Coordinates of N, CA and C and ligand atoms in Angstrom, one line a residue:
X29 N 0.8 -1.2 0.0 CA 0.0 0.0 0.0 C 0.9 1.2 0.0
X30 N 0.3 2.4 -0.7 CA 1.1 3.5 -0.9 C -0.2 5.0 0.1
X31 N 0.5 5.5 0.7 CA -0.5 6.7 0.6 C 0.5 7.6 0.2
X32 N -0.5 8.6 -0.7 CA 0.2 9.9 -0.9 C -0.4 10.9 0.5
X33 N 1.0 11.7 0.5 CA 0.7 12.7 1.4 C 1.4 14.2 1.5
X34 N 1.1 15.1 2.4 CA 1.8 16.2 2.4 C 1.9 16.4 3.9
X35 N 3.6 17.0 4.7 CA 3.3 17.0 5.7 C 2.4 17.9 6.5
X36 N 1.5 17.1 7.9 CA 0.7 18.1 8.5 C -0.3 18.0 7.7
X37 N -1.1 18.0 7.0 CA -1.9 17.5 6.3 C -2.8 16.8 7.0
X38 N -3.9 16.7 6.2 CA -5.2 15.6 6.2 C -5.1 14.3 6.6
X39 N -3.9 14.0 5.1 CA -3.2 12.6 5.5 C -2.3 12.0 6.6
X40 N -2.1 13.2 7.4 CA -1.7 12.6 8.6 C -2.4 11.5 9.4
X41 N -4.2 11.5 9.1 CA -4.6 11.2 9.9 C -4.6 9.5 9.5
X42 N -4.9 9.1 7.8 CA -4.6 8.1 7.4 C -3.1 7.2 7.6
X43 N -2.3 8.4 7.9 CA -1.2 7.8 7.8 C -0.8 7.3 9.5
X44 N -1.2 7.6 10.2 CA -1.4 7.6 12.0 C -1.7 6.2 12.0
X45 N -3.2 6.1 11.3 CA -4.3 4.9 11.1 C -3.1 3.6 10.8
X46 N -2.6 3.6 9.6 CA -1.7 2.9 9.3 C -0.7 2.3 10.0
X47 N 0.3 3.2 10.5 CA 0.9 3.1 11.7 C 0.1 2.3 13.2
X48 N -1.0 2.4 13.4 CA -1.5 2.1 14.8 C -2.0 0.4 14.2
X49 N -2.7 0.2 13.1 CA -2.9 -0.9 12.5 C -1.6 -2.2 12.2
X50 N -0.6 -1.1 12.7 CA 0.5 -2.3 12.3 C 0.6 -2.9 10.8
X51 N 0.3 -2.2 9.5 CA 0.0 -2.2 8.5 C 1.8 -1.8 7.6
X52 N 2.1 -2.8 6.5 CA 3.2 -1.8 5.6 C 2.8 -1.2 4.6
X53 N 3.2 0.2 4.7 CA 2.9 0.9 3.5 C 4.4 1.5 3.0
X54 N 4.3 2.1 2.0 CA 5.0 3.4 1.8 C 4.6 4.8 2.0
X55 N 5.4 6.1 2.1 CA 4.7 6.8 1.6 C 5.4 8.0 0.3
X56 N 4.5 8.7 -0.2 CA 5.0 9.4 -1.3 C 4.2 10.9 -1.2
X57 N 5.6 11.8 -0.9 CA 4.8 13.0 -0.8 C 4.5 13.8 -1.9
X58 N 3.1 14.8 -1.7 CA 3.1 15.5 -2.9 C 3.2 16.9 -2.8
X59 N 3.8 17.7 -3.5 CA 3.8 18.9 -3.5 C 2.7 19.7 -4.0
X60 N 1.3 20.0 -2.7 CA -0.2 20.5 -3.0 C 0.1 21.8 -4.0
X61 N 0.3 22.8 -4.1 CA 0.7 24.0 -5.0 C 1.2 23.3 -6.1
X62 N 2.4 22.8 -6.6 CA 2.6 22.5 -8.1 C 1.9 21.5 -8.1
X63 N 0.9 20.5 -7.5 CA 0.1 19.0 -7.8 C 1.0 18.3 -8.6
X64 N 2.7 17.8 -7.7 CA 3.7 17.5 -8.6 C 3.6 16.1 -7.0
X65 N 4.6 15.1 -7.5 CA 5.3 14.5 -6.5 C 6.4 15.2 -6.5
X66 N 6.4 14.9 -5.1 CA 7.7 15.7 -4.9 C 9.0 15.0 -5.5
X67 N 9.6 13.6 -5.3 CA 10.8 13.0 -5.5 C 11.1 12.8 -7.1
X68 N 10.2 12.6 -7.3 CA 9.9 12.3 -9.7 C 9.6 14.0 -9.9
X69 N 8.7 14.9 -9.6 CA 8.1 15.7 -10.1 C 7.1 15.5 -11.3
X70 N 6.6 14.0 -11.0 CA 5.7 13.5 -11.6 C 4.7 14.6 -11.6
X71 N 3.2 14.6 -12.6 CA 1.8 15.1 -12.2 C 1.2 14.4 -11.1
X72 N 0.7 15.2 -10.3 CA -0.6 14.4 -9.5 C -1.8 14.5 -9.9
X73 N -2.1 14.8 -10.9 CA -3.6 14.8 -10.8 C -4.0 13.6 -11.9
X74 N -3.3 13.1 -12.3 CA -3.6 11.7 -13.0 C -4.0 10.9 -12.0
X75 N -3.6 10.9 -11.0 CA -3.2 10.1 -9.5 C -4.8 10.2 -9.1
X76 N -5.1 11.9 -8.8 CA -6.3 12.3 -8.2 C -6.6 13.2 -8.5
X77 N -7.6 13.7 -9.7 CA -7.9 14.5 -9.9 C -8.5 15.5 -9.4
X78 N -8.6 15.5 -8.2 CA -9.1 16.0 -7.0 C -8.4 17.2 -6.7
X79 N -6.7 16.8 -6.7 CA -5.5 17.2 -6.5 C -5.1 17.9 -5.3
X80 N -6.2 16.2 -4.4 CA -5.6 16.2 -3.0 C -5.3 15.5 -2.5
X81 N -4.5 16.0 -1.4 CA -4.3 14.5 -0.7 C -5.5 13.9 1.1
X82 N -5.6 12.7 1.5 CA -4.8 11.8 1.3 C -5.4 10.7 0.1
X83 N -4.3 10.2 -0.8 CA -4.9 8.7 -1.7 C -4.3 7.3 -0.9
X84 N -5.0 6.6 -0.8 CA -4.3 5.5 -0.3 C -4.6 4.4 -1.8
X85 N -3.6 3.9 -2.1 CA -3.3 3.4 -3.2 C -3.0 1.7 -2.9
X86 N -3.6 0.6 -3.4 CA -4.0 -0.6 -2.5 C -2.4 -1.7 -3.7
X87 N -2.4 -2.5 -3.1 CA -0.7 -3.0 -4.2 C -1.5 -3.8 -5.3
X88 N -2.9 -3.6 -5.6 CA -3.4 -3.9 -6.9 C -3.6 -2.7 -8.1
X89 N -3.4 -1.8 -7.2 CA -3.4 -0.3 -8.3 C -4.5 0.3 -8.0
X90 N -5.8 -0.1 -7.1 CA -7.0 1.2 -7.0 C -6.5 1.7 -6.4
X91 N -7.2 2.5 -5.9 CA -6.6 4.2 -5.2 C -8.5 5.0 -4.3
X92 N -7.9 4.9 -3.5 CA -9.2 5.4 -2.6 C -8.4 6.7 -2.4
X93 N -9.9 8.1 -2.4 CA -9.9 9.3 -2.2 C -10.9 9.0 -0.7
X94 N -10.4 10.3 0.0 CA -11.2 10.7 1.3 C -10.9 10.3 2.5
X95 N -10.6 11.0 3.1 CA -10.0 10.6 5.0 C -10.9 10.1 5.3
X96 N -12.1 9.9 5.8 CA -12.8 8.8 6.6 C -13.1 7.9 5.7
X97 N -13.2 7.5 4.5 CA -13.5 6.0 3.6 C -12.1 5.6 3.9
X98 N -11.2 6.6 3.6 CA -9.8 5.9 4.0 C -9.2 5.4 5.0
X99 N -9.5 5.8 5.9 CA -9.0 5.1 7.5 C -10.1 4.1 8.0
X100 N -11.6 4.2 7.4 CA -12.3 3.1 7.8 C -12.0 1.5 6.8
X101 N -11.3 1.7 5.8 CA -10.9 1.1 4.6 C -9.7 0.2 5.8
X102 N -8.7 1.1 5.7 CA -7.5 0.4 6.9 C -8.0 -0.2 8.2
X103 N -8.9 0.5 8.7 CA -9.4 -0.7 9.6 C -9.5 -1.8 9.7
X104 N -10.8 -2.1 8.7 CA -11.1 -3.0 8.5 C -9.9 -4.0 8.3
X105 N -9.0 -3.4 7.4 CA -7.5 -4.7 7.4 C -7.4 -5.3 8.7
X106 N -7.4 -4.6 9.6 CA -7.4 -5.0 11.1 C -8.7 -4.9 12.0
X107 N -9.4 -6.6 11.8 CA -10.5 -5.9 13.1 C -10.2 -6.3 14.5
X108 N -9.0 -6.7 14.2 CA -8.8 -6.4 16.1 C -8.3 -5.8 16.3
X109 N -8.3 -4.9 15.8 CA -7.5 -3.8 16.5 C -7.9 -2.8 16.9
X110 N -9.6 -3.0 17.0 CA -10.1 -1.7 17.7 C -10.4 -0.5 17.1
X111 N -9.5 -0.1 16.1 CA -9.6 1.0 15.2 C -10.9 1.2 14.9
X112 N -11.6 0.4 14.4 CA -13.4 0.8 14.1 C -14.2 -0.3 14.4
X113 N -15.1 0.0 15.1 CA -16.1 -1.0 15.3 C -16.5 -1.6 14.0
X114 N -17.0 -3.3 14.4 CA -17.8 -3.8 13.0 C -18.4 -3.3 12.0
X115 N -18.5 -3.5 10.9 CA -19.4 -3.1 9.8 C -20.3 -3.4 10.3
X116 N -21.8 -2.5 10.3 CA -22.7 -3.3 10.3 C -23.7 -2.7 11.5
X117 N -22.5 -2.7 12.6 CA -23.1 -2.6 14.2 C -23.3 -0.9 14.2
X118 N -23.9 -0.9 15.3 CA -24.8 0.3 15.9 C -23.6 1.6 15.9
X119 N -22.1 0.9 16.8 CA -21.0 1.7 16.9 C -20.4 2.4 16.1
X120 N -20.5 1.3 14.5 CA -20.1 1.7 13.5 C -20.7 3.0 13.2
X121 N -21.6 3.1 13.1 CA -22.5 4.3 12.6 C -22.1 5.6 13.7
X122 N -21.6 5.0 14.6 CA -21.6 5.7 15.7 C -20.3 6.6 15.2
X123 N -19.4 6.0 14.5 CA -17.7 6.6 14.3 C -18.2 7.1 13.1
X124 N -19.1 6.4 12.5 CA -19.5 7.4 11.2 C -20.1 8.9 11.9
X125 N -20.1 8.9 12.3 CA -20.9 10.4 13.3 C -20.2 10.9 13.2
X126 N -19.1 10.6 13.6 CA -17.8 11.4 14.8 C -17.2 11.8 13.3
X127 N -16.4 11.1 12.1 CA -16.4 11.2 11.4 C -16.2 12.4 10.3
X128 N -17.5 11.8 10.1 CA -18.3 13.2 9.8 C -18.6 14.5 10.0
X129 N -18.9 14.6 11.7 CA -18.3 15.9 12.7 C -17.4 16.4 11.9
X130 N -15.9 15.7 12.6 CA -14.8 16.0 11.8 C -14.6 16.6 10.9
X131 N -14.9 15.8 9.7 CA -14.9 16.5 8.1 C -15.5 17.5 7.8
X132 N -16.7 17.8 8.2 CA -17.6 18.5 7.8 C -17.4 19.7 8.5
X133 N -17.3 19.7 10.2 CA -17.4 20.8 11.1 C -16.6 21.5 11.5
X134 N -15.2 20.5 11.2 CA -14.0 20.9 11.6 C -12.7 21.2 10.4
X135 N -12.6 19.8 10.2 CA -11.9 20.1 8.9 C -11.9 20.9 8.1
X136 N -13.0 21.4 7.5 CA -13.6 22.7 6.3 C -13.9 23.5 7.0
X137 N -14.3 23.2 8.4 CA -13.8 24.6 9.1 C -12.4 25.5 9.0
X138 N -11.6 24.7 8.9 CA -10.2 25.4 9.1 C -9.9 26.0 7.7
X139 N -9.9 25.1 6.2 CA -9.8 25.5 5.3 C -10.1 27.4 4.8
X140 N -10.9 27.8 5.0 CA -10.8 29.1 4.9 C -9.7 29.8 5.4
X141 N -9.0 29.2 7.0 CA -8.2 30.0 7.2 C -7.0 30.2 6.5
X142 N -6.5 28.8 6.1 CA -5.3 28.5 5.4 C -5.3 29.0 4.0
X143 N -6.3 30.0 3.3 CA -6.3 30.4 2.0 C -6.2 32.0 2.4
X144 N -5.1 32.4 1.6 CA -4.6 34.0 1.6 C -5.0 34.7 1.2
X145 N -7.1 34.1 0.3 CA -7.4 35.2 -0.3 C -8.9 35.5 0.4
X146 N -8.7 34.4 1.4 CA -10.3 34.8 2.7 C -10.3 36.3 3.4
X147 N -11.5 37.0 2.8 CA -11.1 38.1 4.0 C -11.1 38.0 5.5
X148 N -10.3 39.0 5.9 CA -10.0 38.4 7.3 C -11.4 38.8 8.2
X149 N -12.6 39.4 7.8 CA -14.0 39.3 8.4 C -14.4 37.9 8.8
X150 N -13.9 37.5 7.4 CA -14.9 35.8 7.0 C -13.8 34.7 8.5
X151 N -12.8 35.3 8.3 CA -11.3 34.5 9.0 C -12.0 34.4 10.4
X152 N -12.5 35.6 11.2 CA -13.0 36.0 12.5 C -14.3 35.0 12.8
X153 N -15.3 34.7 12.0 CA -16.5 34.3 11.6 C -16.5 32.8 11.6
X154 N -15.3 32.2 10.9 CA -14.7 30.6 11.1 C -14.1 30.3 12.2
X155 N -12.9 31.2 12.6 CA -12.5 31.3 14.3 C -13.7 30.7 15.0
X156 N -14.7 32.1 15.3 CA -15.6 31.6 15.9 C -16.8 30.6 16.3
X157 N -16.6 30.1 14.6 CA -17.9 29.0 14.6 C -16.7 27.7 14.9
X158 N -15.2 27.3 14.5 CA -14.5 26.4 15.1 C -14.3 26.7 16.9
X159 N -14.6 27.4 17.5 CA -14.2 27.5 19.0 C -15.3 27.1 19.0
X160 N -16.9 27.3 18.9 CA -18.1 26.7 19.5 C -17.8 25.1 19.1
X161 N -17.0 24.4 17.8 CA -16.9 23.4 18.3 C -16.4 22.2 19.2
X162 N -15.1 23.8 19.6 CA -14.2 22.7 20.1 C -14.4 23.2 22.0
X163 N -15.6 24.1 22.4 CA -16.6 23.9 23.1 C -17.6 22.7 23.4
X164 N -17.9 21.9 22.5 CA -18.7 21.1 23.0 C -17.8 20.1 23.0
X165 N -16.9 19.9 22.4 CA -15.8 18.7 22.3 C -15.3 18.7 23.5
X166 N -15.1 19.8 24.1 CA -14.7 20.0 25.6 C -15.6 19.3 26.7
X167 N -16.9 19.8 26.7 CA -17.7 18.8 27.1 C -18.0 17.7 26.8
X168 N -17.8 16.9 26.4 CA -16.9 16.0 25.6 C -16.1 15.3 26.6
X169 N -15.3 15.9 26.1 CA -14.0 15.1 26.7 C -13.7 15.2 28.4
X170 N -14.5 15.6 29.4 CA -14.6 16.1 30.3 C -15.5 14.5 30.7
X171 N -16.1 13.7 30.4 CA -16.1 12.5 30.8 C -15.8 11.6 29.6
X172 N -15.2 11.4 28.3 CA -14.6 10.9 27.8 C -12.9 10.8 27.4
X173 N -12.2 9.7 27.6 CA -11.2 9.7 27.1 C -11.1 9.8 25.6
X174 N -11.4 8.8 24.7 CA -11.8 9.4 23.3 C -12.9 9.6 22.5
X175 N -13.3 10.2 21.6 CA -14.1 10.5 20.9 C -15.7 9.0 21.4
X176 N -14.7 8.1 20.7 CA -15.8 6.7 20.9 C -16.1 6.1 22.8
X177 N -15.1 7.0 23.5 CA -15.1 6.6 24.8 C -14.2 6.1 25.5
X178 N -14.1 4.7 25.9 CA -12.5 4.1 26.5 C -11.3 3.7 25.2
X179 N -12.0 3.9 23.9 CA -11.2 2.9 22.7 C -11.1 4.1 21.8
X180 N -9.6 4.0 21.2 CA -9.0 4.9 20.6 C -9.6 4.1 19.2
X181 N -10.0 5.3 18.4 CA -10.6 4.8 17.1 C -9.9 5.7 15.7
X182 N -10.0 5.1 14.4 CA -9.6 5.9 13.7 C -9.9 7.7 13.8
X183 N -11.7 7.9 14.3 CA -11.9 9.3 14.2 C -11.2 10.4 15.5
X184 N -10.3 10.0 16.0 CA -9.5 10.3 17.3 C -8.3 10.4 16.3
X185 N -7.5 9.9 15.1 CA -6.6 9.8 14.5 C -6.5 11.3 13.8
X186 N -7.8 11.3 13.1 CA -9.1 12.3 12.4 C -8.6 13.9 13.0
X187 N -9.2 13.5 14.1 CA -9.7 14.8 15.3 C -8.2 15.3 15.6
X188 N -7.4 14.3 16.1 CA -5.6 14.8 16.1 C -5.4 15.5 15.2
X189 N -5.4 15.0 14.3 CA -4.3 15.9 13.0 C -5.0 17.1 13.1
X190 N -6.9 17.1 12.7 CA -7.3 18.5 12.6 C -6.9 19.6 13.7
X191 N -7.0 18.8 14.8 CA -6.7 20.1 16.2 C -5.4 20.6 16.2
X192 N -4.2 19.5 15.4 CA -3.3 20.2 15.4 C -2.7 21.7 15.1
X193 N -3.6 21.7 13.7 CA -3.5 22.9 12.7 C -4.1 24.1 14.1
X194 N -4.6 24.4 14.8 CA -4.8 25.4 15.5 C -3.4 26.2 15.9
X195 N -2.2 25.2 16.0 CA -1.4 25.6 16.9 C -0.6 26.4 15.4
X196 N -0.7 26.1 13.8 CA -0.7 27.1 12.9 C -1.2 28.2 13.0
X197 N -2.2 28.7 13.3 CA -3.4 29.1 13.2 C -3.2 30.2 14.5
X198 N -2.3 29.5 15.3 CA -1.6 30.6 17.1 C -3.0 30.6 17.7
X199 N -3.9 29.2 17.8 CA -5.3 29.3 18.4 C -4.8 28.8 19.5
X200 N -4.6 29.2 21.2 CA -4.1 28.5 22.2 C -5.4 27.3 22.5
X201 N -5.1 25.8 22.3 CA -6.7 25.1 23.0 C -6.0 24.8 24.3
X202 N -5.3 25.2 25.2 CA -5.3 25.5 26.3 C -6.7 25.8 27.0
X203 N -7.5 26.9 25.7 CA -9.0 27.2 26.5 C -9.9 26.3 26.6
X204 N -9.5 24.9 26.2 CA -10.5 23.9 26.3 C -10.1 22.8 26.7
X205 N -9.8 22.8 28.4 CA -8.3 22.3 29.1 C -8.7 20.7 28.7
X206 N -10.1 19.9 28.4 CA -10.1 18.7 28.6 C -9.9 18.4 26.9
X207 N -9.9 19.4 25.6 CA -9.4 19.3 24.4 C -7.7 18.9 24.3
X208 N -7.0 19.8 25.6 CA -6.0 20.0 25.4 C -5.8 18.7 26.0
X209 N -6.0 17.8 27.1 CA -5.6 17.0 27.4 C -6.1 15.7 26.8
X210 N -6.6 15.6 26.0 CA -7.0 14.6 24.8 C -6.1 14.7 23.8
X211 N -5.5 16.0 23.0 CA -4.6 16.0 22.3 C -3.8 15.6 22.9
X212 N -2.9 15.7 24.5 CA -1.7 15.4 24.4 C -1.8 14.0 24.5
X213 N -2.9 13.6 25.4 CA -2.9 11.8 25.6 C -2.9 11.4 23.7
X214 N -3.6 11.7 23.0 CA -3.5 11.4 21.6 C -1.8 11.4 21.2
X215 N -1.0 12.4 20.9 CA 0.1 13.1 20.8 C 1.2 12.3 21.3
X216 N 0.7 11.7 22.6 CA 1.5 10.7 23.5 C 1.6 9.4 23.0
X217 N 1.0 8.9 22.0 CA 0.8 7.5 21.5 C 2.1 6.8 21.0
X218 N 2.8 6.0 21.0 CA 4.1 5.8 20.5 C 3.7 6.0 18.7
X219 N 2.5 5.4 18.1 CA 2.5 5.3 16.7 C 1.8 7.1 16.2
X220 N 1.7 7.5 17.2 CA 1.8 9.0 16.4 C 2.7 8.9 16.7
X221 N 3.8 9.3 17.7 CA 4.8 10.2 17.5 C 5.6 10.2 16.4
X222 N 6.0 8.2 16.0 CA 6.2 7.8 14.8 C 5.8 8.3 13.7
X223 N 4.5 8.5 13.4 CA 3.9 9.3 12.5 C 4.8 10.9 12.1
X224 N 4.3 11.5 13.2 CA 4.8 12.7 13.3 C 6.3 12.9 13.2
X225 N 7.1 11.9 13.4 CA 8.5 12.2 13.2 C 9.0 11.7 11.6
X226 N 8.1 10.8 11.4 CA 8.4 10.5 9.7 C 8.1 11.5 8.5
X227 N 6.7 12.3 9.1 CA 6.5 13.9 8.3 C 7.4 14.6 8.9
X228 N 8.0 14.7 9.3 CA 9.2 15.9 9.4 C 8.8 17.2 10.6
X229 N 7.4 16.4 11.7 CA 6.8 18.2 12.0 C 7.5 17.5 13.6
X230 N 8.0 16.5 14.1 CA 8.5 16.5 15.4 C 10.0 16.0 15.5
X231 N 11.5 16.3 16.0 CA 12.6 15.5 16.1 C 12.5 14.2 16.7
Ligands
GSH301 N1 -12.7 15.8 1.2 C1 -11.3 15.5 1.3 C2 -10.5 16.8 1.5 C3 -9.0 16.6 1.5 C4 -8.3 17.9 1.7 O1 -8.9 18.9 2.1 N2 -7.0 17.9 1.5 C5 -6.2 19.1 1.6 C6 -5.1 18.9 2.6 S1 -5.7 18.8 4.2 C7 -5.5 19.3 0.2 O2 -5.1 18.4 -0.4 N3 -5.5 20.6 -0.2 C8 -5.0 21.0 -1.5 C9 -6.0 21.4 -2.4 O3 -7.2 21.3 -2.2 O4 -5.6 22.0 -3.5 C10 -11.0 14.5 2.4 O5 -11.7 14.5 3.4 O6 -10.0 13.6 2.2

């Protein structure tokens, strides 16, 4: 298996997934601005016309687009491992939630900020609507250890990478003391740190 990625990225969170699954991959970064690989300066958008990342690319040649089909895809490689509940069951649906949260509430929450051509009205307006969520996440996490409860699941993989980008962003989640202490228990994992030291964003 190959995923393409860029560091700090989306793909972090697939590529965490991977890592915690005890799974071999490779990986191959891409350079998002020229939609080049970085090492060839191959095109990427043959790859993904999307001309994003993360693609998890399977050693028969398909290629899955999307962080949550993608990390619930890796799962499944492993169902003992906890990563996602059964196909099928109540739980499942249940990480599809969380998920989805994620992608929807959070993730594309942030996107505005990272574009240089959002006015900074709109910039103040996403701020605010991403603090109300990471308010209720707070309550949250104030009787939960992860997202799904006592079991670290892909969408905890998900939720890391996105919270990290705050600390781009100079958002202290210090103000959402039981967010911040989820990130670090997350952060603390031996297969993130791994993660994180193979993108280049920790020594
Ligand atoms: N819906 C996609 C979104 C992926 C996405 O937003 N990727 C970003 C990096 S976090 C990207 O590749 N941005 C470059 C671009 O859109 O040109 C998913 O959930 O996987």
């Amino acid at each position: 298996m190959k995923l393409y990625f860029s560091p700090g990225a989306c793909s972090l969170s697939p590529h965490i997934v991977l890592r915690e699954a005890g799974l071999d991959f490779d990986l191959e970064q891409v350079d998002l601005k020229a939609k080049k690989l970085k090492k060839t300066e191959a095109d990427y958008l043959p790859i993904n016309p999307k001309g994003q990342v993360p693609v998890l690319e399977l050693d028969n040649g398909k290629r899955l687009t999307e962080g949550p089909a993608i990390v619930q895809y890796v799962a499944d490689q492993k169902p003992g491992s906890g990563l996602a509940p059964a196909a099928g069951t109540f739980e499942r649906y249940q990480l599809q939630e969380w998920l989805n949260f994620v992608t929807s509430e959070i993730h594309k929450g942030f996107s505005p900020l990272f574009r240089p051509d959002t006015p900074d009205d709109y910039k103040t307006i996403a701020k605010a609507n991403l603090a109300a969520r990471y308010a209720m996440l707070d309550k949250h996490f104030a009787g939960n250890k992860y997202l799904m409860g006592d079991q670290f699941t892909v969408a905890d993989a998900y939720l890391f990478t996105v919270t990290n980008w705050n600390n781009f962003q100079k958002v202290d989640i210090g103000q959402w003391p039981n967010v911040k202490a989820y990130f670090d228990r997350v952060a603390a994992r031996p297969k993130v740190q791994e993660a994180l030291k193979a993108e280049g964003l920790i020594k």
